[in-house]
DNA sequence: TTTGCGGATATGTCTAGTCTTATTTGAAAA
DNA sequence: TTTTCAAATAAGACTAGACATATCCGCAAA
């Protein structure tokens, strides 16, 4: 048995998190096992109970531990792990890849909402919203196709904005913070128009990201993003 | 101006989180603004500074606030919001949808690692790993196609397991907890074999989830999941 | 004008303690 | 045997205070 690493003066909670994670990975504590309670761990590590609490809460959020009052803390039997990905701003995503960003507005209009979108937004079909279609380019290569509906009632001031030279994503991010968002990934075959705009072949499989956001007034926007073939969206734990 | 909601005795941190979120959404505090410091908010809400700290840290993790020592807390200018989705166990996912789960092992063998997978796992091409292919069904309809490589060196005991009647996903989840995972979403056109196994047409767009996991010994497994057409993976904020 | 330094400041982190609350467990009552 | 109830327990939440640390800002020296 090697000597225990010394506990740093600052970062004790992080140290405990890692140590507990290690004990689980190395099967010192097995799935379903009850682990020592907060008071016992606090004594073992020579820290306050609040510090242990912080460390264990983090692992519980991750899905590695199950914690219940009075019942204690157990190593999760079916660790339902969570993954997080950040929702990037297209421009930043493209520029982070070292490419030069540009975009082209295909259409901007006030149109009646089609049924599918109405359902997504929780509004009535036929209601008139702002409809935008745009393509985002990296080094002049099409990267992402955007099809967006915006609810002007949830976003005062949107009616006056001209998106020919302004990116809708960025404008909304800065001017219409949301309370809640829903997003889904799916795949679909490129239509003829999609293929032309993305400079690919019809029937090519495209990764689709649908996102709808709400604030306290109501739905803000529903957007369908189709990515250029080959693009992979990545997430980490 | 309506009377401020009374602060609950328990859940003060949650109350403050929501109140700060509301002030941002309703533009009382605008993007880029410096907000009052922890001590001031603690005084305003009549709580300890640690409680305010907990509330603000949560919003900073969400990406709504930028916090820096000495510089204070600001409303994020480009709120890079994060979304989380849980990585489900196929069986639970199917049973949660009210369907009956079954699975079929197509092949289980020890095979040399192809180049693409070797790169994904960080191992040498040609190294011999366990290769599994299986289909997961909901109510006898194919739902997911699994193509998995497992590194036996990282998972002692795996060699003896027969996956004909046991789901590899579940066995690994319970017996090989991971430290780190990487996952990517992409789309690809169904090949002839994919199409047959998923009961669909060749060239149909499929949502692909690639996942690789590591523990302290090394890479555990790399898996490619192809979903039945029409399936959408959803996440929330 | 620029650079370097020191003090001020806001967040980061921890402690030792209190009180709350969900849940379990065991004992008593039906 | 089953139900009910009270005590015990472990996590959840908070407080008041302390110290650590990154970094901003102004002032002085180069």
Short mmCIF file of C-alpha atoms (C1' of nucleotides) in Angstrom, two decimals:
data_model
loop_
_atom_site.label_atom_id
_atom_site.label_comp_id
_atom_site.label_asym_id
_atom_site.label_seq_id
_atom_site.Cartn_x
_atom_site.Cartn_y
_atom_site.Cartn_z
CA UNK A 1 0.00 0.00 0.00
CA UNK A 2 1.47 3.31 -1.04
CA UNK A 3 1.36 6.37 1.14
CA UNK A 4 -1.80 8.42 0.73
CA UNK A 5 -1.31 11.57 -1.32
CA UNK A 6 -1.27 14.60 0.89
CA UNK A 7 -4.50 16.54 0.85
CA UNK A 8 -4.00 20.01 -0.61
CA UNK A 9 -4.93 22.95 1.59
CA UNK A 10 -7.23 24.28 -1.09
CA UNK A 11 -9.20 21.90 -3.28
CA UNK A 12 -10.08 19.46 -0.55
CA UNK A 13 -13.52 18.88 -2.00
CA UNK A 14 -12.01 18.18 -5.43
CA UNK A 15 -9.51 15.81 -3.84
CA UNK A 16 -12.28 13.91 -2.12
CA UNK A 17 -14.31 13.76 -5.33
CA UNK A 18 -11.38 12.19 -7.14
CA UNK A 19 -10.58 9.81 -4.31
CA UNK A 20 -14.15 8.57 -4.12
CA UNK A 21 -14.27 8.21 -7.90
CA UNK A 22 -11.05 6.19 -7.73
CA UNK A 23 -12.45 3.87 -5.08
CA UNK A 24 -15.46 3.20 -7.27
CA UNK A 25 -13.46 2.66 -10.46
CA UNK A 26 -11.06 0.35 -8.66
CA UNK A 27 -13.93 -1.57 -7.08
CA UNK A 28 -12.98 -0.82 -3.51
CA UNK A 29 -16.60 0.26 -3.32
CA UNK A 30 -18.78 -1.80 -5.61
CA UNK A 31 -22.05 -1.07 -7.34
CA UNK A 32 -24.88 -1.02 -4.82
CA UNK A 33 -22.57 -0.75 -1.81
CA UNK A 34 -23.37 1.64 0.95
CA UNK A 35 -20.41 3.96 1.41
CA UNK A 36 -19.43 5.56 4.73
CA UNK A 37 -21.64 8.46 5.72
CA UNK A 38 -20.60 12.07 5.46
CA UNK A 39 -19.54 12.30 9.08
CA UNK A 40 -17.28 9.26 8.74
CA UNK A 41 -15.66 10.53 5.54
CA UNK A 42 -15.20 13.95 7.10
CA UNK A 43 -13.33 12.30 9.94
CA UNK A 44 -11.29 10.12 7.57
CA UNK A 45 -10.17 13.04 5.43
CA UNK A 46 -9.92 15.48 8.29
CA UNK A 47 -12.34 18.01 6.79
CA UNK A 48 -15.70 19.53 7.65
CA UNK A 49 -18.84 17.63 6.75
CA UNK A 50 -19.88 20.39 4.33
CA UNK A 51 -16.77 19.69 2.29
CA UNK A 52 -17.59 16.00 1.99
CA UNK A 53 -21.16 16.96 1.16
CA UNK A 54 -20.00 19.13 -1.73
CA UNK A 55 -17.79 16.36 -3.11
CA UNK A 56 -20.50 13.71 -2.91
CA UNK A 57 -23.20 15.94 -4.36
CA UNK A 58 -21.04 16.44 -7.40
CA UNK A 59 -20.70 12.69 -7.92
CA UNK A 60 -24.42 12.25 -7.34
CA UNK A 61 -25.14 14.85 -10.03
CA UNK A 62 -22.87 12.90 -12.34
CA UNK A 63 -24.94 9.82 -11.68
CA UNK A 64 -22.20 7.80 -10.01
CA UNK A 65 -23.76 7.88 -6.55
CA UNK A 66 -27.31 7.57 -5.26
CA UNK A 67 -27.95 9.59 -2.14
CA UNK A 68 -31.07 9.58 0.02
CA UNK A 69 -31.75 11.07 3.39
CA UNK A 70 -31.49 8.64 6.20
CA UNK A 71 -30.77 5.80 3.73
CA UNK A 72 -27.23 7.01 3.13
CA UNK A 73 -25.09 7.08 -0.01
CA UNK A 74 -24.69 4.13 -2.34
CA UNK A 75 -22.68 3.51 -5.46
CA UNK A 76 -25.23 3.67 -8.27
CA UNK A 77 -26.19 0.25 -9.62
CA UNK A 78 -27.07 1.48 -13.08
CA UNK A 79 -25.00 4.61 -13.31
CA UNK A 80 -27.06 6.70 -15.72
CA UNK A 81 -24.23 8.93 -16.76
CA UNK A 82 -24.81 12.35 -18.14
CA UNK A 83 -23.00 14.07 -20.94
CA UNK A 84 -22.85 17.77 -21.53
CA UNK A 85 -22.25 19.67 -24.69
CA UNK A 86 -22.15 23.37 -25.19
CA UNK A 87 -24.42 24.97 -27.70
CA UNK A 88 -22.00 26.98 -29.76
CA UNK A 89 -22.46 30.17 -31.68
CA UNK A 90 -21.83 29.18 -35.30
CA UNK A 91 -19.37 31.97 -35.92
CA UNK A 92 -17.28 31.02 -32.91
CA UNK A 93 -17.43 27.37 -33.83
CA UNK A 94 -16.16 28.09 -37.32
CA UNK A 95 -13.53 30.57 -36.20
CA UNK A 96 -12.35 28.17 -33.50
CA UNK A 97 -11.61 25.73 -36.33
CA UNK A 98 -9.39 28.38 -37.91
CA UNK A 99 -11.74 29.16 -40.75
CA UNK A 100 -13.15 32.46 -41.86
CA UNK A 101 -16.83 32.86 -41.18
CA UNK A 102 -19.46 34.20 -43.51
CA UNK A 103 -23.16 33.75 -43.89
CA UNK A 104 -25.86 34.33 -46.44
CA UNK A 105 -29.50 35.05 -45.78
CA UNK A 106 -31.67 33.09 -48.19
CA UNK A 107 -34.98 34.52 -47.11
CA UNK A 108 -36.53 36.63 -44.39
CA UNK A 109 -40.30 36.92 -44.28
CA UNK A 110 -43.40 36.97 -42.14
CA UNK A 111 -45.18 33.73 -42.82
CA UNK A 112 -47.92 31.55 -41.41
CA UNK A 113 -46.56 28.81 -39.20
CA UNK A 114 -46.69 25.29 -40.65
CA UNK A 115 -48.22 22.58 -38.48
CA UNK A 116 -44.98 20.82 -37.55
CA UNK A 117 -43.37 23.97 -36.29
CA UNK A 118 -46.53 25.08 -34.54
CA UNK A 119 -46.46 21.90 -32.50
CA UNK A 120 -42.80 22.40 -31.67
CA UNK A 121 -43.46 25.92 -30.43
CA UNK A 122 -46.81 25.30 -28.80
CA UNK A 123 -48.49 27.94 -30.97
CA UNK A 124 -51.43 27.70 -33.36
CA UNK A 125 -50.80 26.66 -36.96
CA UNK A 126 -51.23 29.59 -39.28
CA UNK A 127 -50.05 32.16 -36.74
CA UNK A 128 -47.71 34.63 -38.46
CA UNK A 129 -44.09 34.47 -37.31
CA UNK A 130 -40.79 35.60 -38.74
CA UNK A 131 -39.22 32.98 -40.94
CA UNK A 132 -35.53 33.00 -41.77
CA UNK A 133 -33.41 30.73 -43.86
CA UNK A 134 -29.66 31.12 -43.99
CA UNK A 135 -26.46 29.27 -44.76
CA UNK A 136 -23.32 29.58 -42.66
CA UNK A 137 -19.96 29.12 -44.33
CA UNK A 138 -16.44 28.32 -43.16
CA UNK A 139 -13.79 29.38 -45.67
CA UNK A 140 -16.61 29.74 -48.23
CA UNK A 141 -17.59 26.10 -47.81
CA UNK A 142 -21.17 25.63 -46.62
CA UNK A 143 -21.15 24.37 -43.05
CA UNK A 144 -24.64 24.70 -41.68
CA UNK A 145 -28.10 25.30 -43.04
CA UNK A 146 -30.43 27.22 -40.75
CA UNK A 147 -34.22 27.30 -40.92
CA UNK A 148 -35.62 29.43 -38.15
CA UNK A 149 -39.01 30.68 -36.95
CA UNK A 150 -39.07 33.54 -34.46
CA UNK A 151 -42.03 34.57 -32.33
CA UNK A 152 -42.02 38.39 -32.36
CA UNK A 153 -44.32 38.54 -29.32
CA UNK A 154 -41.64 36.99 -27.15
CA UNK A 155 -38.91 39.21 -28.56
CA UNK A 156 -39.80 42.90 -28.61
CA UNK A 157 -37.75 44.79 -31.16
CA UNK A 158 -37.14 41.85 -33.47
CA UNK A 159 -39.39 43.24 -36.20
CA UNK A 160 -36.95 46.03 -36.97
CA UNK A 161 -33.90 43.81 -37.29
CA UNK A 162 -32.49 43.08 -40.71
CA UNK A 163 -30.58 39.82 -40.70
CA UNK A 164 -28.83 40.28 -44.01
CA UNK A 165 -25.69 41.37 -42.26
CA UNK A 166 -26.43 40.16 -38.78
CA UNK A 167 -26.50 36.59 -37.62
CA UNK A 168 -29.87 35.67 -36.09
CA UNK A 169 -28.28 33.24 -33.68
CA UNK A 170 -26.02 35.92 -32.26
CA UNK A 171 -28.71 38.57 -32.13
CA UNK A 172 -31.02 36.28 -30.20
CA UNK A 173 -28.31 35.03 -27.88
CA UNK A 174 -27.52 38.60 -26.93
CA UNK A 175 -31.02 40.02 -26.90
CA UNK A 176 -33.33 37.22 -25.93
CA UNK A 177 -31.94 35.09 -23.14
CA UNK A 178 -34.05 32.02 -22.62
CA UNK A 179 -35.30 30.22 -19.57
CA UNK A 180 -35.71 26.79 -21.07
CA UNK A 181 -34.56 25.03 -24.19
CA UNK A 182 -35.31 21.70 -25.78
CA UNK A 183 -33.08 20.15 -28.34
CA UNK A 184 -33.02 16.97 -30.32
CA UNK A 185 -30.58 15.31 -32.65
CA UNK A 186 -31.76 13.32 -35.59
CA UNK A 187 -30.74 12.39 -39.09
CA UNK A 188 -32.45 12.96 -42.38
CA UNK A 189 -31.76 12.60 -46.06
CA UNK A 190 -30.92 15.80 -47.87
CA UNK A 191 -33.66 17.13 -50.12
CA UNK A 192 -32.80 18.65 -53.46
CA UNK A 193 -32.75 22.17 -52.07
CA UNK A 194 -30.82 21.21 -48.93
CA UNK A 195 -28.26 19.48 -51.10
CA UNK A 196 -27.80 22.49 -53.33
CA UNK A 197 -27.38 24.89 -50.42
CA UNK A 198 -24.98 22.61 -48.58
CA UNK A 199 -23.10 21.74 -51.76
CA UNK A 200 -23.69 18.02 -51.50
CA UNK A 201 -25.79 15.32 -53.12
CA UNK A 202 -29.50 14.73 -52.64
CA UNK A 203 -30.20 11.78 -50.30
CA UNK A 204 -26.95 12.42 -48.42
CA UNK A 205 -27.45 11.77 -44.69
CA UNK A 206 -27.44 15.01 -42.70
CA UNK A 207 -27.14 15.52 -38.97
CA UNK A 208 -30.09 17.63 -37.83
CA UNK A 209 -30.27 19.64 -34.64
CA UNK A 210 -33.67 21.02 -33.69
CA UNK A 211 -33.81 23.58 -30.93
CA UNK A 212 -36.72 25.43 -29.36
CA UNK A 213 -36.35 28.05 -26.65
CA UNK A 214 -38.75 29.75 -24.26
CA UNK A 215 -38.67 32.75 -21.97
CA UNK A 216 -41.25 33.95 -19.45
CA UNK A 217 -43.49 35.38 -22.19
CA UNK A 218 -43.62 32.27 -24.35
CA UNK A 219 -41.76 30.46 -27.11
CA UNK A 220 -38.96 32.50 -28.63
CA UNK A 221 -37.66 30.54 -31.55
CA UNK A 222 -37.56 27.13 -33.16
CA UNK A 223 -34.63 26.37 -35.39
CA UNK A 224 -33.59 23.44 -37.51
CA UNK A 225 -29.89 23.22 -38.21
CA UNK A 226 -28.66 20.85 -40.90
CA UNK A 227 -24.92 20.22 -40.83
CA UNK A 228 -22.64 19.57 -43.71
CA UNK A 229 -22.03 15.83 -44.18
CA UNK A 230 -19.16 14.54 -42.12
CA UNK A 231 -19.67 16.92 -39.25
CA UNK A 232 -19.84 15.27 -35.83
CA UNK A 233 -21.17 17.00 -32.74
CA UNK A 234 -19.18 16.02 -29.70
CA UNK A 235 -19.88 15.96 -26.00
CA UNK A 236 -17.96 14.98 -22.91
CA UNK A 237 -18.68 13.74 -19.42
CA UNK B 1 -44.40 46.96 -8.44
CA UNK B 2 -45.74 43.87 -6.76
CA UNK B 3 -44.68 42.74 -3.31
CA UNK B 4 -41.57 40.58 -3.35
CA UNK B 5 -42.33 36.88 -2.90
CA UNK B 6 -41.43 35.78 0.57
CA UNK B 7 -38.21 33.86 0.74
CA UNK B 8 -38.80 30.27 1.82
CA UNK B 9 -36.99 29.10 4.93
CA UNK B 10 -35.47 26.21 3.01
CA UNK B 11 -34.48 26.62 -0.60
CA UNK B 12 -33.03 30.07 -0.24
CA UNK B 13 -30.24 29.32 -2.69
CA UNK B 14 -32.77 28.03 -5.23
CA UNK B 15 -34.89 31.12 -4.70
CA UNK B 16 -31.92 33.39 -5.34
CA UNK B 17 -30.96 31.42 -8.45
CA UNK B 18 -34.43 31.91 -9.87
CA UNK B 19 -34.60 35.56 -8.88
CA UNK B 20 -31.27 36.33 -10.54
CA UNK B 21 -32.31 34.39 -13.62
CA UNK B 22 -35.51 36.38 -13.74
CA UNK B 23 -33.64 39.69 -13.51
CA UNK B 24 -31.49 38.66 -16.43
CA UNK B 25 -34.37 37.41 -18.57
CA UNK B 26 -36.37 40.55 -17.88
CA UNK B 27 -33.40 42.78 -18.67
CA UNK B 28 -33.15 44.34 -15.24
CA UNK B 29 -29.57 43.24 -15.51
CA UNK B 30 -28.35 43.33 -19.09
CA UNK B 31 -25.68 41.41 -20.93
CA UNK B 32 -22.26 42.59 -19.83
CA UNK B 33 -23.53 44.36 -16.72
CA UNK B 34 -21.73 43.98 -13.47
CA UNK B 35 -24.18 42.66 -10.88
CA UNK B 36 -23.98 43.42 -7.14
CA UNK B 37 -21.30 41.44 -5.36
CA UNK B 38 -21.99 38.48 -3.12
CA UNK B 39 -21.90 40.52 0.06
CA UNK B 40 -24.46 42.99 -1.31
CA UNK B 41 -26.80 40.25 -2.51
CA UNK B 42 -26.42 38.43 0.80
CA UNK B 43 -27.54 41.61 2.54
CA UNK B 44 -30.40 42.19 0.09
CA UNK B 45 -31.80 38.68 0.49
CA UNK B 46 -30.94 38.40 4.16
CA UNK B 47 -28.83 35.25 3.79
CA UNK B 48 -25.22 34.22 4.33
CA UNK B 49 -22.71 34.91 1.61
CA UNK B 50 -22.16 31.18 1.10
CA UNK B 51 -25.78 30.84 0.06
CA UNK B 52 -25.46 33.56 -2.57
CA UNK B 53 -22.21 31.96 -3.70
CA UNK B 54 -23.96 28.63 -4.25
CA UNK B 55 -26.73 30.26 -6.26
CA UNK B 56 -24.38 32.26 -8.47
CA UNK B 57 -22.00 29.38 -9.06
CA UNK B 58 -24.89 27.40 -10.44
CA UNK B 59 -25.74 30.14 -12.91
CA UNK B 60 -22.09 30.48 -13.84
CA UNK B 61 -21.92 26.74 -14.57
CA UNK B 62 -24.95 27.16 -16.77
CA UNK B 63 -23.12 29.84 -18.68
CA UNK B 64 -25.42 32.74 -17.79
CA UNK B 65 -22.91 34.52 -15.58
CA UNK B 66 -19.19 35.21 -15.83
CA UNK B 67 -17.45 35.30 -12.49
CA UNK B 68 -13.88 36.31 -11.79
CA UNK B 69 -12.05 37.05 -8.61
CA UNK B 70 -11.69 40.68 -7.85
CA UNK B 71 -13.46 41.58 -11.11
CA UNK B 72 -16.87 40.55 -9.83
CA UNK B 73 -19.81 38.88 -11.52
CA UNK B 74 -21.19 39.92 -14.88
CA UNK B 75 -24.08 38.77 -17.02
CA UNK B 76 -22.46 36.74 -19.79
CA UNK B 77 -22.27 38.59 -23.10
CA UNK B 78 -22.29 35.48 -25.23
CA UNK B 79 -24.02 33.03 -22.97
CA UNK B 80 -22.61 29.73 -24.18
CA UNK B 81 -25.37 27.60 -22.81
CA UNK B 82 -24.89 23.98 -22.03
CA UNK B 83 -27.25 21.13 -22.56
CA UNK B 84 -27.21 17.81 -20.82
CA UNK B 85 -28.55 14.49 -21.91
CA UNK B 86 -28.43 11.22 -20.08
CA UNK B 87 -26.84 8.24 -21.70
CA UNK B 88 -29.52 5.64 -21.36
CA UNK B 89 -29.33 1.89 -21.09
CA UNK B 90 -31.07 0.62 -24.22
CA UNK B 91 -33.32 -1.76 -22.32
CA UNK B 92 -34.53 0.98 -19.99
CA UNK B 93 -35.03 3.36 -22.87
CA UNK B 94 -37.18 0.84 -24.72
CA UNK B 95 -39.12 -0.25 -21.65
CA UNK B 96 -39.70 3.39 -20.68
CA UNK B 97 -41.45 3.77 -24.04
CA UNK B 98 -43.78 0.93 -23.02
CA UNK B 99 -42.28 -1.59 -25.40
CA UNK B 100 -40.94 -5.04 -24.72
CA UNK B 101 -37.21 -5.31 -25.04
CA UNK B 102 -35.25 -8.03 -26.79
CA UNK B 103 -31.87 -8.24 -28.38
CA UNK B 104 -30.00 -10.46 -30.75
CA UNK B 105 -26.27 -11.03 -30.91
CA UNK B 106 -25.10 -11.06 -34.51
CA UNK B 107 -21.50 -11.90 -33.82
CA UNK B 108 -19.02 -12.16 -30.98
CA UNK B 109 -15.38 -12.69 -31.83
CA UNK B 110 -11.80 -11.79 -31.09
CA UNK B 111 -10.61 -9.76 -34.04
CA UNK B 112 -7.83 -7.41 -35.06
CA UNK B 113 -8.74 -3.79 -34.62
CA UNK B 114 -9.42 -1.81 -37.80
CA UNK B 115 -7.57 1.48 -38.22
CA UNK B 116 -10.55 3.77 -37.60
CA UNK B 117 -11.41 2.13 -34.31
CA UNK B 118 -7.77 1.95 -33.26
CA UNK B 119 -7.56 5.70 -33.58
CA UNK B 120 -10.74 6.17 -31.60
CA UNK B 121 -9.41 4.00 -28.78
CA UNK B 122 -5.80 5.12 -28.92
CA UNK B 123 -4.58 1.55 -29.47
CA UNK B 124 -2.52 0.04 -32.28
CA UNK B 125 -4.28 -1.16 -35.40
CA UNK B 126 -4.26 -4.93 -35.57
CA UNK B 127 -4.40 -5.38 -31.80
CA UNK B 128 -6.87 -8.13 -30.96
CA UNK B 129 -9.98 -6.99 -29.13
CA UNK B 130 -13.41 -8.42 -28.56
CA UNK B 131 -15.81 -7.45 -31.31
CA UNK B 132 -19.56 -7.59 -30.85
CA UNK B 133 -22.41 -6.80 -33.13
CA UNK B 134 -25.97 -6.82 -31.90
CA UNK B 135 -29.43 -5.47 -32.63
CA UNK B 136 -31.78 -4.17 -29.97
CA UNK B 137 -35.51 -4.46 -30.52
CA UNK B 138 -38.59 -2.79 -29.07
CA UNK B 139 -41.73 -4.87 -29.59
CA UNK B 140 -39.75 -6.92 -32.12
CA UNK B 141 -39.05 -3.84 -34.24
CA UNK B 142 -35.34 -3.12 -34.66
CA UNK B 143 -34.45 0.00 -32.70
CA UNK B 144 -30.70 0.19 -32.47
CA UNK B 145 -27.74 -1.42 -34.15
CA UNK B 146 -24.67 -1.85 -31.98
CA UNK B 147 -21.12 -2.37 -33.19
CA UNK B 148 -18.76 -2.61 -30.24
CA UNK B 149 -15.07 -3.24 -29.58
CA UNK B 150 -14.01 -4.07 -26.04
CA UNK B 151 -10.46 -3.92 -24.70
CA UNK B 152 -10.11 -7.00 -22.48
CA UNK B 153 -7.01 -5.58 -20.78
CA UNK B 154 -9.07 -2.80 -19.25
CA UNK B 155 -11.87 -5.13 -18.22
CA UNK B 156 -10.67 -8.20 -16.35
CA UNK B 157 -13.18 -11.01 -16.55
CA UNK B 158 -14.73 -9.97 -19.84
CA UNK B 159 -13.25 -12.92 -21.74
CA UNK B 160 -15.52 -15.38 -19.95
CA UNK B 161 -18.74 -13.50 -20.61
CA UNK B 162 -21.16 -14.77 -23.21
CA UNK B 163 -23.27 -11.96 -24.56
CA UNK B 164 -25.87 -14.11 -26.30
CA UNK B 165 -28.25 -13.66 -23.42
CA UNK B 166 -26.63 -10.70 -21.74
CA UNK B 167 -26.57 -7.15 -22.98
CA UNK B 168 -23.00 -5.85 -23.34
CA UNK B 169 -24.05 -2.32 -22.49
CA UNK B 170 -25.53 -3.41 -19.18
CA UNK B 171 -22.67 -5.72 -18.31
CA UNK B 172 -20.14 -2.96 -18.87
CA UNK B 173 -22.16 -0.33 -17.07
CA UNK B 174 -22.29 -2.56 -14.03
CA UNK B 175 -18.81 -4.03 -14.20
CA UNK B 176 -16.59 -1.45 -15.78
CA UNK B 177 -17.31 2.05 -14.52
CA UNK B 178 -15.46 4.62 -16.56
CA UNK B 179 -13.53 7.72 -15.69
CA UNK B 180 -13.94 9.55 -18.94
CA UNK B 181 -16.12 9.24 -21.99
CA UNK B 182 -16.20 10.91 -25.36
CA UNK B 183 -19.23 10.88 -27.54
CA UNK B 184 -20.16 12.25 -30.90
CA UNK B 185 -23.33 12.46 -32.91
CA UNK B 186 -23.25 12.21 -36.64
CA UNK B 187 -25.34 11.00 -39.53
CA UNK B 188 -24.61 8.45 -42.17
CA UNK B 189 -26.37 6.65 -44.97
CA UNK B 190 -27.39 3.10 -44.21
CA UNK B 191 -25.31 0.44 -45.92
CA UNK B 192 -26.96 -2.67 -47.29
CA UNK B 193 -26.25 -4.67 -44.17
CA UNK B 194 -27.27 -1.85 -41.80
CA UNK B 195 -30.51 -1.50 -43.72
CA UNK B 196 -31.29 -5.18 -43.50
CA UNK B 197 -30.61 -5.36 -39.77
CA UNK B 198 -32.60 -2.21 -39.03
CA UNK B 199 -35.39 -3.20 -41.38
CA UNK B 200 -35.10 -0.12 -43.56
CA UNK B 201 -33.83 0.89 -46.98
CA UNK B 202 -30.21 1.31 -48.05
CA UNK B 203 -29.15 4.98 -48.21
CA UNK B 204 -31.65 5.89 -45.48
CA UNK B 205 -30.16 8.55 -43.16
CA UNK B 206 -29.29 7.11 -39.76
CA UNK B 207 -28.42 8.93 -36.56
CA UNK B 208 -25.09 7.61 -35.31
CA UNK B 209 -23.78 7.85 -31.77
CA UNK B 210 -20.14 6.97 -31.24
CA UNK B 211 -18.96 6.51 -27.70
CA UNK B 212 -15.54 5.67 -26.28
CA UNK B 213 -14.84 5.19 -22.59
CA UNK B 214 -11.69 4.99 -20.50
CA UNK B 215 -10.80 3.93 -17.00
CA UNK B 216 -7.48 4.21 -15.14
CA UNK B 217 -6.03 1.22 -17.03
CA UNK B 218 -6.84 2.46 -20.51
CA UNK B 219 -9.59 2.48 -23.11
CA UNK B 220 -12.51 0.23 -22.23
CA UNK B 221 -14.79 0.19 -25.20
CA UNK B 222 -15.69 1.98 -28.40
CA UNK B 223 -19.20 1.58 -29.66
CA UNK B 224 -21.10 2.78 -32.69
CA UNK B 225 -24.85 2.91 -32.26
CA UNK B 226 -27.03 3.36 -35.31
CA UNK B 227 -30.62 4.27 -34.53
CA UNK B 228 -33.69 3.32 -36.44
CA UNK B 229 -34.78 6.12 -38.82
CA UNK B 230 -37.04 8.64 -37.18
CA UNK B 231 -35.47 8.36 -33.76
CA UNK B 232 -34.47 11.68 -32.18
CA UNK B 233 -32.14 11.97 -29.22
CA UNK B 234 -33.28 14.75 -26.92
CA UNK B 235 -31.53 16.91 -24.36
CA UNK B 236 -32.55 19.72 -22.04
CA UNK B 237 -30.93 22.67 -20.36
"C1'" DT C 1 5.26 56.59 -21.81
"C1'" DT C 2 5.92 52.25 -19.98
"C1'" DT C 3 6.88 49.06 -16.32
"C1'" DG C 4 6.80 47.24 -11.76
"C1'" DC C 5 4.87 46.98 -7.29
"C1'" DG C 6 1.63 46.99 -3.50
"C1'" DG C 7 -2.77 47.45 -1.61
"C1'" DA C 8 -7.67 46.73 -2.21
"C1'" DT C 9 -11.27 43.80 -3.46
"C1'" DA C 10 -14.42 40.12 -4.97
"C1'" DT C 11 -14.69 35.49 -5.50
"C1'" DG C 12 -13.05 30.67 -3.97
"C1'" DT C 13 -12.91 27.60 -0.43
"C1'" DC C 14 -13.27 25.79 3.98
"C1'" DT C 15 -14.87 25.18 9.04
"C1'" DA C 16 -17.73 24.08 12.95
"C1'" DG C 17 -21.83 24.38 14.13
"C1'" DT C 18 -27.33 24.45 13.90
"C1'" DC C 19 -31.63 23.21 12.35
"C1'" DT C 20 -34.63 20.69 8.95
"C1'" DT C 21 -36.56 16.79 6.73
"C1'" DA C 22 -37.12 12.33 4.45
"C1'" DT C 23 -36.83 7.76 5.55
"C1'" DT C 24 -35.97 3.67 8.05
"C1'" DT C 25 -36.46 0.70 11.83
"C1'" DG C 26 -38.09 -1.37 15.70
"C1'" DA C 27 -41.47 -1.66 19.18
"C1'" DA C 28 -46.13 -1.37 20.61
"C1'" DA C 29 -50.93 -1.79 19.60
"C1'" DA C 30 -54.75 -3.77 17.06
"C1'" DT D 1 -50.16 -11.25 11.81
"C1'" DT D 2 -50.50 -6.54 10.34
"C1'" DT D 3 -50.74 -1.75 11.23
"C1'" DT D 4 -49.29 2.40 13.48
"C1'" DC D 5 -46.22 5.38 15.56
"C1'" DA D 6 -42.19 7.35 17.58
"C1'" DA D 7 -37.25 7.51 17.78
"C1'" DA D 8 -33.08 7.46 15.32
"C1'" DT D 9 -30.42 8.56 11.47
"C1'" DA D 10 -28.24 10.48 7.36
"C1'" DA D 11 -28.50 13.78 4.00
"C1'" DG D 12 -30.00 18.74 2.88
"C1'" DA D 13 -29.62 23.37 3.78
"C1'" DC D 14 -27.95 27.24 5.93
"C1'" DT D 15 -24.94 30.61 8.95
"C1'" DA D 16 -21.13 33.43 10.50
"C1'" DG D 17 -16.81 33.68 10.21
"C1'" DA D 18 -11.97 32.81 8.48
"C1'" DC D 19 -8.35 32.61 5.25
"C1'" DA D 20 -6.62 32.06 0.27
"C1'" DT D 21 -5.90 33.88 -4.15
"C1'" DA D 22 -6.48 36.04 -8.57
"C1'" DT D 23 -6.52 40.31 -10.44
"C1'" DC D 24 -7.55 45.12 -10.97
"C1'" DC D 25 -6.04 49.75 -10.12
"C1'" DG D 26 -3.35 53.49 -8.96
"C1'" DC D 27 1.08 55.21 -7.88
"C1'" DA D 28 5.85 55.55 -8.27
"C1'" DA D 29 10.06 54.58 -10.64
"C1'" DA D 30 12.49 53.91 -14.96
#
